[in-house]
Short mmCIF file of C-alpha atoms in Angstrom, two decimals:
data_model
loop_
_atom_site.label_atom_id
_atom_site.label_comp_id
_atom_site.label_asym_id
_atom_site.label_seq_id
_atom_site.Cartn_x
_atom_site.Cartn_y
_atom_site.Cartn_z
CA MET Y 1 -14.67 -79.75 -32.17
CA PRO Y 2 -14.10 -79.17 -28.42
CA THR Y 3 -16.93 -80.01 -26.04
CA ARG Y 4 -15.77 -78.00 -23.00
CA PRO Y 5 -15.17 -74.25 -22.64
CA PRO Y 6 -11.49 -73.25 -22.81
CA GLY Y 7 -10.81 -73.03 -19.08
CA SER Y 8 -12.99 -70.93 -16.79
CA ALA Y 9 -15.67 -68.66 -18.24
CA GLY Y 10 -13.68 -65.70 -16.93
CA ARG Y 11 -11.14 -66.24 -19.71
CA PHE Y 12 -13.60 -64.98 -22.34
CA ARG Y 13 -12.59 -61.42 -23.24
CA ARG Y 14 -15.18 -60.56 -25.91
CA ILE Y 15 -18.74 -61.85 -25.64
CA LEU Y 16 -21.76 -61.43 -27.93
CA VAL Y 17 -25.31 -62.27 -26.88
CA VAL Y 18 -27.89 -62.47 -29.69
CA ALA Y 19 -31.16 -61.56 -27.97
CA ALA Y 20 -33.57 -60.63 -30.80
CA PRO Y 21 -36.33 -60.79 -32.04
CA ALA Y 22 -38.74 -59.16 -29.51
CA HIS Y 23 -38.42 -56.65 -26.67
CA GLY Y 24 -39.59 -59.30 -24.22
CA ASP Y 25 -36.86 -61.69 -25.38
CA ILE Y 26 -34.25 -59.04 -24.68
CA LEU Y 27 -35.62 -58.13 -21.24
CA LEU Y 28 -35.78 -61.79 -20.20
CA ALA Y 29 -32.14 -62.18 -21.27
CA THR Y 30 -30.95 -59.58 -18.73
CA PRO Y 31 -30.41 -62.17 -15.95
CA LEU Y 32 -28.08 -64.00 -18.36
CA LEU Y 33 -26.23 -60.75 -19.10
CA ALA Y 34 -25.83 -60.07 -15.38
CA SER Y 35 -24.46 -63.57 -14.79
CA LEU Y 36 -21.95 -63.13 -17.62
CA ARG Y 37 -20.80 -59.82 -16.13
CA ARG Y 38 -20.28 -61.41 -12.73
CA ALA Y 39 -18.37 -64.36 -14.18
CA CYS Y 40 -16.37 -62.28 -16.67
CA PRO Y 41 -15.93 -58.86 -15.01
CA ASP Y 42 -13.22 -57.74 -17.42
CA ALA Y 43 -14.91 -58.90 -20.61
CA VAL Y 44 -16.42 -56.66 -23.29
CA ILE Y 45 -20.07 -57.70 -23.60
CA HIS Y 46 -22.11 -56.76 -26.66
CA VAL Y 47 -25.78 -57.53 -27.32
CA LEU Y 48 -27.25 -57.84 -30.81
CA VAL Y 49 -30.90 -56.74 -31.19
CA TYR Y 50 -33.11 -55.46 -33.95
CA ARG Y 51 -33.17 -51.77 -34.77
CA GLY Y 52 -35.42 -49.77 -32.44
CA GLN Y 53 -35.06 -52.22 -29.53
CA ALA Y 54 -31.96 -50.84 -27.77
CA GLY Y 55 -34.05 -48.79 -25.31
CA ILE Y 56 -35.00 -51.91 -23.35
CA LEU Y 57 -31.33 -52.08 -22.26
CA ALA Y 58 -31.00 -48.39 -21.36
CA GLY Y 59 -28.80 -47.85 -18.31
CA ASN Y 60 -27.84 -51.55 -18.12
CA ASP Y 61 -24.21 -51.58 -16.96
CA ASP Y 62 -23.88 -55.29 -17.73
CA VAL Y 63 -23.68 -54.30 -21.41
CA ASP Y 64 -20.80 -52.39 -23.02
CA GLU Y 65 -22.48 -51.85 -26.39
CA VAL Y 66 -25.77 -52.67 -28.09
CA LEU Y 67 -25.45 -53.62 -31.74
CA THR Y 68 -28.49 -53.30 -33.99
CA ALA Y 69 -29.55 -54.90 -37.25
CA SER Y 70 -32.62 -54.61 -39.44
CA LYS Y 71 -35.11 -57.45 -39.28
CA HIS Y 72 -34.68 -57.86 -43.03
CA PRO Y 73 -31.26 -56.37 -43.89
CA GLY Y 74 -30.29 -55.63 -47.47
CA PHE Y 75 -27.08 -56.83 -49.08
CA GLY Y 76 -25.00 -53.84 -48.01
CA GLU Y 77 -26.12 -53.99 -44.38
CA SER Y 78 -25.64 -57.76 -44.27
CA LEU Y 79 -22.11 -57.42 -45.58
CA GLY Y 80 -21.27 -54.73 -43.02
CA LEU Y 81 -22.71 -56.84 -40.20
CA LEU Y 82 -20.75 -59.87 -41.40
CA ARG Y 83 -17.50 -57.89 -41.31
CA ARG Y 84 -18.24 -56.70 -37.80
CA LEU Y 85 -19.25 -60.08 -36.40
CA LEU Y 86 -17.05 -62.61 -38.19
CA ARG Y 87 -14.98 -64.40 -35.53
CA ASN Y 88 -14.76 -61.16 -33.57
CA TYR Y 89 -15.84 -62.74 -30.26
CA ASP Y 90 -14.39 -65.40 -28.00
CA LEU Y 91 -17.92 -66.42 -27.02
CA ALA Y 92 -21.27 -65.98 -28.81
CA ILE Y 93 -24.59 -67.00 -27.25
CA SER Y 94 -27.93 -67.17 -29.04
CA THR Y 95 -30.85 -67.01 -26.61
CA LYS Y 96 -33.26 -67.78 -29.46
CA HIS Y 97 -33.53 -70.91 -31.54
CA THR Y 98 -34.30 -69.21 -34.87
CA ASP Y 99 -32.07 -69.77 -37.89
CA ARG Y 100 -31.06 -66.13 -38.05
CA ALA Y 101 -30.21 -65.77 -34.35
CA VAL Y 102 -28.16 -68.99 -34.24
CA GLY Y 103 -26.56 -68.05 -37.56
CA TYR Y 104 -25.33 -64.74 -36.13
CA ALA Y 105 -23.82 -66.57 -33.16
CA VAL Y 106 -22.12 -69.11 -35.43
CA LEU Y 107 -20.57 -66.32 -37.52
CA ALA Y 108 -19.45 -64.29 -34.54
CA GLY Y 109 -18.04 -66.66 -31.93
CA ARG Y 110 -15.02 -68.90 -31.68
CA TRP Y 111 -16.97 -70.65 -28.91
CA ARG Y 112 -20.71 -70.88 -29.56
CA VAL Y 113 -23.67 -71.72 -27.31
CA ALA Y 114 -27.26 -71.74 -28.57
CA SER Y 115 -30.83 -72.68 -27.82
CA VAL Y 116 -31.77 -75.41 -30.31
CA PRO Y 117 -35.23 -76.90 -30.89
CA PRO Y 118 -35.78 -80.63 -31.32
CA GLY Y 119 -36.09 -82.10 -34.79
CA ARG Y 120 -34.36 -81.21 -38.02
CA HIS Y 121 -31.79 -78.67 -36.86
CA ALA Y 122 -28.63 -80.72 -37.20
CA TRP Y 123 -26.56 -77.81 -38.52
CA LYS Y 124 -27.19 -75.88 -35.30
CA ARG Y 125 -25.89 -78.79 -33.27
CA ARG Y 126 -22.86 -79.33 -35.53
CA LEU Y 127 -21.81 -75.68 -35.55
CA THR Y 128 -22.20 -74.94 -31.83
CA GLN Y 129 -20.09 -76.38 -29.02
CA ALA Y 130 -22.91 -76.40 -26.47
CA GLN Y 131 -26.69 -76.45 -26.89
CA VAL Y 132 -29.77 -76.13 -24.70
CA LEU Y 133 -32.93 -77.84 -25.91
CA TYR Y 134 -35.58 -75.20 -26.61
CA ASP Y 135 -38.81 -76.08 -24.81
CA HIS Y 136 -41.66 -74.06 -26.29
CA TYR Y 137 -44.37 -75.44 -24.00
CA GLY Y 138 -43.06 -76.29 -20.55
CA THR Y 139 -40.03 -74.27 -19.42
CA HIS Y 140 -39.97 -70.52 -18.82
CA THR Y 141 -37.69 -68.42 -21.01
CA ILE Y 142 -35.70 -67.16 -18.01
CA VAL Y 143 -35.02 -70.76 -16.93
CA GLN Y 144 -33.96 -71.69 -20.47
CA ASN Y 145 -31.58 -68.71 -20.53
CA ALA Y 146 -30.17 -69.84 -17.18
CA SER Y 147 -29.46 -73.20 -18.83
CA LEU Y 148 -27.31 -71.40 -21.41
CA ALA Y 149 -25.26 -69.97 -18.55
CA ALA Y 150 -25.10 -73.39 -16.88
CA ALA Y 151 -23.57 -74.80 -20.09
CA LEU Y 152 -20.64 -72.48 -19.33
CA GLY Y 153 -20.52 -73.38 -15.66
CA ILE Y 154 -22.10 -70.06 -14.62
CA ASP Y 155 -24.88 -69.59 -12.06
CA CYS Y 156 -27.73 -67.38 -13.30
CA PRO Y 157 -30.21 -66.03 -10.70
CA PRO Y 158 -33.52 -65.03 -12.38
CA ASP Y 159 -33.40 -61.31 -11.55
CA VAL Y 160 -34.61 -59.10 -14.43
CA ARG Y 161 -32.71 -55.83 -14.91
CA LEU Y 162 -34.99 -52.90 -15.71
CA PRO Y 163 -34.14 -50.04 -18.10
CA THR Y 164 -33.22 -46.72 -16.46
CA ALA Y 165 -32.51 -43.12 -17.43
CA PRO Y 166 -31.32 -40.21 -15.23
CA ASP Y 167 -34.21 -37.97 -16.29
CA ALA Y 168 -37.00 -40.58 -16.16
CA ALA Y 169 -38.50 -39.20 -12.94
CA SER Y 170 -38.76 -35.67 -14.32
CA VAL Y 171 -40.32 -36.94 -17.56
CA VAL Y 172 -43.02 -38.83 -15.66
CA ASP Y 173 -43.61 -35.89 -13.28
CA ARG Y 174 -44.24 -33.61 -16.26
CA LEU Y 175 -46.61 -36.02 -18.02
CA LEU Y 176 -48.64 -36.69 -14.87
CA ALA Y 177 -48.88 -33.03 -13.85
CA GLY Y 178 -52.40 -31.67 -13.53
CA GLY Y 179 -54.05 -34.87 -12.40
CA ASP Y 180 -55.23 -35.90 -8.99
CA ALA Y 181 -51.92 -36.26 -7.14
CA GLY Y 182 -53.57 -38.08 -4.24
CA ALA Y 183 -55.25 -40.79 -6.29
CA PRO Y 184 -53.52 -44.18 -6.61
CA LEU Y 185 -52.30 -44.96 -10.12
CA ALA Y 186 -53.37 -47.93 -12.21
CA VAL Y 187 -51.53 -48.49 -15.49
CA LEU Y 188 -53.35 -50.27 -18.32
CA HIS Y 189 -51.65 -51.61 -21.45
CA LEU Y 190 -54.40 -52.41 -23.92
CA ASN Y 191 -52.62 -53.18 -27.16
CA PRO Y 192 -49.98 -55.94 -27.33
CA GLY Y 193 -49.18 -55.17 -30.95
CA LEU Y 194 -50.34 -58.54 -32.32
CA PRO Y 195 -54.05 -59.07 -33.05
CA HIS Y 196 -54.19 -62.55 -31.54
CA LYS Y 197 -53.16 -61.17 -28.13
CA ARG Y 198 -55.80 -58.40 -27.95
CA TRP Y 199 -58.71 -58.40 -25.52
CA THR Y 200 -62.12 -56.80 -26.18
CA PHE Y 201 -62.97 -53.09 -25.94
CA ALA Y 202 -65.98 -53.98 -23.78
CA GLY Y 203 -63.72 -55.84 -21.38
CA TRP Y 204 -61.34 -52.89 -21.03
CA ALA Y 205 -64.29 -50.53 -20.51
CA ALA Y 206 -65.49 -52.73 -17.64
CA VAL Y 207 -62.01 -52.74 -16.07
CA ALA Y 208 -61.67 -48.95 -16.38
CA ALA Y 209 -65.09 -48.31 -14.82
CA PHE Y 210 -64.36 -50.79 -12.01
CA LEU Y 211 -61.06 -49.11 -11.10
CA GLN Y 212 -62.40 -45.58 -11.34
CA ARG Y 213 -65.21 -46.43 -8.95
CA ARG Y 214 -62.47 -47.38 -6.50
CA GLY Y 215 -60.72 -44.04 -6.86
CA PHE Y 216 -57.90 -44.99 -9.20
CA ARG Y 217 -56.36 -42.61 -11.71
CA LEU Y 218 -55.95 -44.55 -14.96
CA VAL Y 219 -52.95 -44.23 -17.28
CA LEU Y 220 -52.58 -45.94 -20.66
CA THR Y 221 -49.20 -46.95 -22.07
CA GLY Y 222 -48.19 -48.03 -25.56
CA ASP Y 223 -45.58 -47.61 -28.27
CA GLY Y 224 -47.42 -44.90 -30.19
CA SER Y 225 -47.25 -46.63 -33.57
CA ARG Y 226 -49.87 -45.70 -36.14
CA GLY Y 227 -51.71 -49.00 -35.80
CA GLU Y 228 -51.78 -48.72 -32.03
CA ALA Y 229 -52.93 -45.09 -32.15
CA GLU Y 230 -55.95 -46.15 -34.21
CA TYR Y 231 -56.66 -49.02 -31.82
CA LEU Y 232 -56.43 -46.77 -28.73
CA ASP Y 233 -58.60 -44.10 -30.36
CA GLU Y 234 -61.35 -46.69 -30.65
CA ALA Y 235 -60.70 -48.00 -27.14
CA THR Y 236 -60.74 -44.60 -25.46
CA ARG Y 237 -64.20 -43.87 -26.90
CA GLN Y 238 -65.48 -46.63 -24.64
CA VAL Y 239 -63.56 -45.86 -21.44
CA PRO Y 240 -64.01 -42.85 -19.11
CA ALA Y 241 -62.80 -39.54 -20.53
CA SER Y 242 -60.50 -38.89 -17.57
CA VAL Y 243 -58.07 -41.65 -18.58
CA THR Y 244 -54.56 -40.29 -19.27
CA ASN Y 245 -53.21 -41.68 -22.55
CA LEU Y 246 -49.38 -41.65 -22.55
CA ALA Y 247 -48.95 -44.05 -25.48
CA GLY Y 248 -45.96 -43.00 -27.59
CA GLN Y 249 -44.71 -40.45 -25.03
CA LEU Y 250 -42.58 -42.72 -22.85
CA ARG Y 251 -39.25 -44.45 -23.31
CA PHE Y 252 -38.87 -47.86 -21.68
CA ALA Y 253 -36.99 -46.21 -18.80
CA ASP Y 254 -39.92 -43.80 -18.34
CA VAL Y 255 -42.40 -46.69 -18.38
CA THR Y 256 -40.37 -48.35 -15.64
CA GLU Y 257 -40.47 -45.18 -13.54
CA LEU Y 258 -44.23 -44.87 -14.07
CA LEU Y 259 -44.79 -48.49 -13.08
CA ARG Y 260 -42.82 -48.08 -9.88
CA ARG Y 261 -45.30 -45.40 -8.84
CA CYS Y 262 -48.47 -47.34 -9.59
CA ARG Y 263 -50.61 -49.46 -7.30
CA LEU Y 264 -51.80 -51.85 -9.99
CA TYR Y 265 -50.95 -52.87 -13.54
CA VAL Y 266 -53.32 -54.66 -15.93
CA GLY Y 267 -52.07 -55.60 -19.39
CA THR Y 268 -51.87 -58.16 -22.13
CA ASP Y 269 -49.08 -60.53 -23.16
CA THR Y 270 -46.45 -57.89 -23.93
CA VAL Y 271 -43.12 -56.53 -22.70
CA THR Y 272 -44.78 -53.91 -20.46
CA SER Y 273 -46.28 -56.72 -18.39
CA HIS Y 274 -42.77 -58.11 -17.88
CA LEU Y 275 -41.56 -54.65 -16.79
CA ALA Y 276 -44.40 -54.34 -14.28
CA ALA Y 277 -43.73 -57.76 -12.79
CA ALA Y 278 -40.00 -57.10 -12.47
CA ALA Y 279 -40.72 -53.72 -10.85
CA GLY Y 280 -42.68 -55.49 -8.11
CA VAL Y 281 -46.05 -53.99 -9.10
CA PRO Y 282 -49.20 -56.07 -8.49
CA THR Y 283 -49.61 -57.33 -12.05
CA VAL Y 284 -52.63 -58.84 -13.80
CA ALA Y 285 -51.58 -60.26 -17.17
CA LEU Y 286 -54.15 -61.42 -19.75
CA PHE Y 287 -53.04 -64.39 -21.84
CA GLY Y 288 -54.69 -65.97 -24.86
CA PRO Y 289 -52.99 -68.49 -27.14
CA GLU Y 290 -49.41 -68.10 -25.88
CA THR Y 291 -48.45 -70.24 -22.92
CA PRO Y 292 -47.61 -68.41 -19.68
CA ARG Y 293 -45.49 -71.42 -18.74
CA VAL Y 294 -42.90 -70.02 -21.15
CA TRP Y 295 -43.82 -66.33 -21.42
CA GLY Y 296 -45.61 -65.38 -18.19
CA PRO Y 297 -44.23 -62.24 -16.46
CA TRP Y 298 -41.60 -63.41 -13.97
CA PRO Y 299 -42.52 -62.33 -10.40
CA ARG Y 300 -40.02 -60.08 -8.69
CA GLY Y 301 -37.70 -62.13 -6.49
CA GLY Y 302 -39.29 -65.40 -7.58
CA ARG Y 303 -37.36 -68.67 -7.72
CA TYR Y 304 -38.92 -71.53 -9.69
CA GLU Y 305 -37.42 -74.74 -11.03
CA LYS Y 306 -39.17 -74.65 -14.42
CA THR Y 307 -41.91 -71.99 -14.46
CA PRO Y 308 -44.03 -69.84 -12.14
CA PHE Y 309 -47.21 -70.84 -14.03
CA PRO Y 310 -47.43 -74.62 -14.50
CA GLY Y 311 -51.18 -75.02 -15.00
CA PRO Y 312 -54.11 -73.62 -17.01
CA GLY Y 313 -56.49 -70.82 -16.04
CA ASN Y 314 -55.93 -68.07 -13.46
CA GLN Y 315 -52.64 -68.57 -11.62
CA ARG Y 316 -50.89 -66.40 -9.07
CA ALA Y 317 -47.15 -66.37 -8.40
CA GLY Y 318 -45.79 -63.62 -6.15
CA ASN Y 319 -46.85 -60.22 -7.44
CA VAL Y 320 -48.21 -61.62 -10.73
CA LEU Y 321 -51.62 -63.09 -11.52
CA VAL Y 322 -52.01 -64.57 -14.99
CA VAL Y 323 -55.56 -64.68 -16.39
CA GLN Y 324 -56.25 -67.20 -19.12
CA SER Y 325 -59.39 -68.93 -20.31
CA THR Y 326 -59.64 -72.63 -19.54
CA GLU Y 327 -62.01 -73.19 -22.46
CA PRO Y 328 -60.54 -74.80 -25.60
CA CYS Y 329 -60.50 -72.70 -28.74
CA PRO Y 330 -63.65 -73.39 -30.79
CA THR Y 331 -61.56 -73.21 -33.98
CA CYS Y 332 -58.79 -75.74 -33.31
CA ARG Y 333 -59.91 -77.24 -29.97
CA GLN Y 334 -56.63 -76.34 -28.34
CA ALA Y 335 -56.15 -74.42 -25.09
CA GLU Y 336 -53.02 -72.88 -26.61
CA CYS Y 337 -52.64 -71.85 -30.23
CA LEU Y 338 -50.69 -74.18 -32.48
CA ARG Y 339 -51.90 -72.62 -35.73
CA ARG Y 340 -49.19 -70.10 -36.54
CA SER Y 341 -50.80 -69.10 -39.84
CA GLU Y 342 -53.88 -67.88 -37.98
CA ARG Y 343 -52.07 -65.50 -35.66
CA GLU Y 344 -52.74 -62.31 -37.59
CA ARG Y 345 -56.41 -62.70 -36.67
CA SER Y 346 -58.21 -62.05 -33.42
CA CYS Y 347 -57.98 -65.00 -31.05
CA LEU Y 348 -61.25 -66.48 -29.85
CA LEU Y 349 -59.60 -67.41 -26.55
CA MET Y 350 -59.10 -63.69 -25.90
CA GLN Y 351 -62.44 -62.65 -27.34
CA ASN Y 352 -64.24 -65.13 -25.08
CA LEU Y 353 -62.33 -64.11 -21.94
CA GLY Y 354 -65.00 -62.63 -19.69
CA SER Y 355 -64.60 -59.35 -17.83
CA GLY Y 356 -65.85 -61.07 -14.67
CA GLN Y 357 -62.81 -63.36 -14.63
CA VAL Y 358 -60.50 -60.37 -15.04
CA LEU Y 359 -62.27 -58.25 -12.40
CA GLU Y 360 -62.05 -61.16 -9.97
CA ALA Y 361 -58.29 -61.28 -10.56
CA ILE Y 362 -57.96 -57.52 -10.03
CA THR Y 363 -59.92 -57.72 -6.80
CA GLN Y 364 -57.62 -60.47 -5.58
CA MET Y 365 -54.51 -58.43 -6.37
CA LEU Y 366 -55.89 -55.34 -4.64
#
């Protein structure tokens, strides 16, 4: 098996990037996509994501087509995907280390590059020509993706590409109509979708009251799913009635447009926090068990060797301030969660995060 790419990267004519499984994974892969487009301007570049995730790449001219697959495809869908992928690409890159993501890249590419974790993953090393060691605890995802480009001899600046749509401005104008046009906007994203990343209702109520006293108009964002709607219904009973709830009414391109207009963003460990950071908004991101070293929102224009957030607790890098408790979890005595089976439950690190620590961070960013 060859150990060097066949000539310069520009010789690749068809490229597939496997960027599932989460919206944040896809967004943080956009610097890699941009670097591939610069190095291979004439190539056809496809991105494989899960169904319902294509909107995070809206308006991205580094991508020729977004392919979608179900998270758990049936036999018929799997067969159709196999026919479409099988050796149909000169180059396939898996930004994730999971069996499924690397497996798609192995099926699709004549030349294959993947992120591979340490340990018992020999088949991933045997079936790919180049690998990057996946570092779950110390290296930021954007830096790891840049290493995939480096394996091909390509430079990859860490500049996140935001989703766009021609009508996004008019959509946001319509949804914000009727409010106080002169008040500065603060966008809050309360629900990250996973219980272990949620903060407390009392904490959000304190943040909302704090910002309203300072004249901010508050806007809530979210995906509008049934579970989130129930969560926000409970949350909005405890925050001021004048909050504008836009959950479920915005595409990712619309969220980007809204964020560009706001003075402050406060959210949890979710893709919207990454959008805010990349848009240059002063961003306060609340982290619980996940490590911001790997998943912290990348500051706009930032350049870091391994990560913007190397230590524990509150950390500021550029336009982003990460808030995280420095207390060990009373369940497993870890500052970051290693108990994957527990992650469908509320995280005590988040539940014990005090509103005073968050309000101090907001004051600093303002």
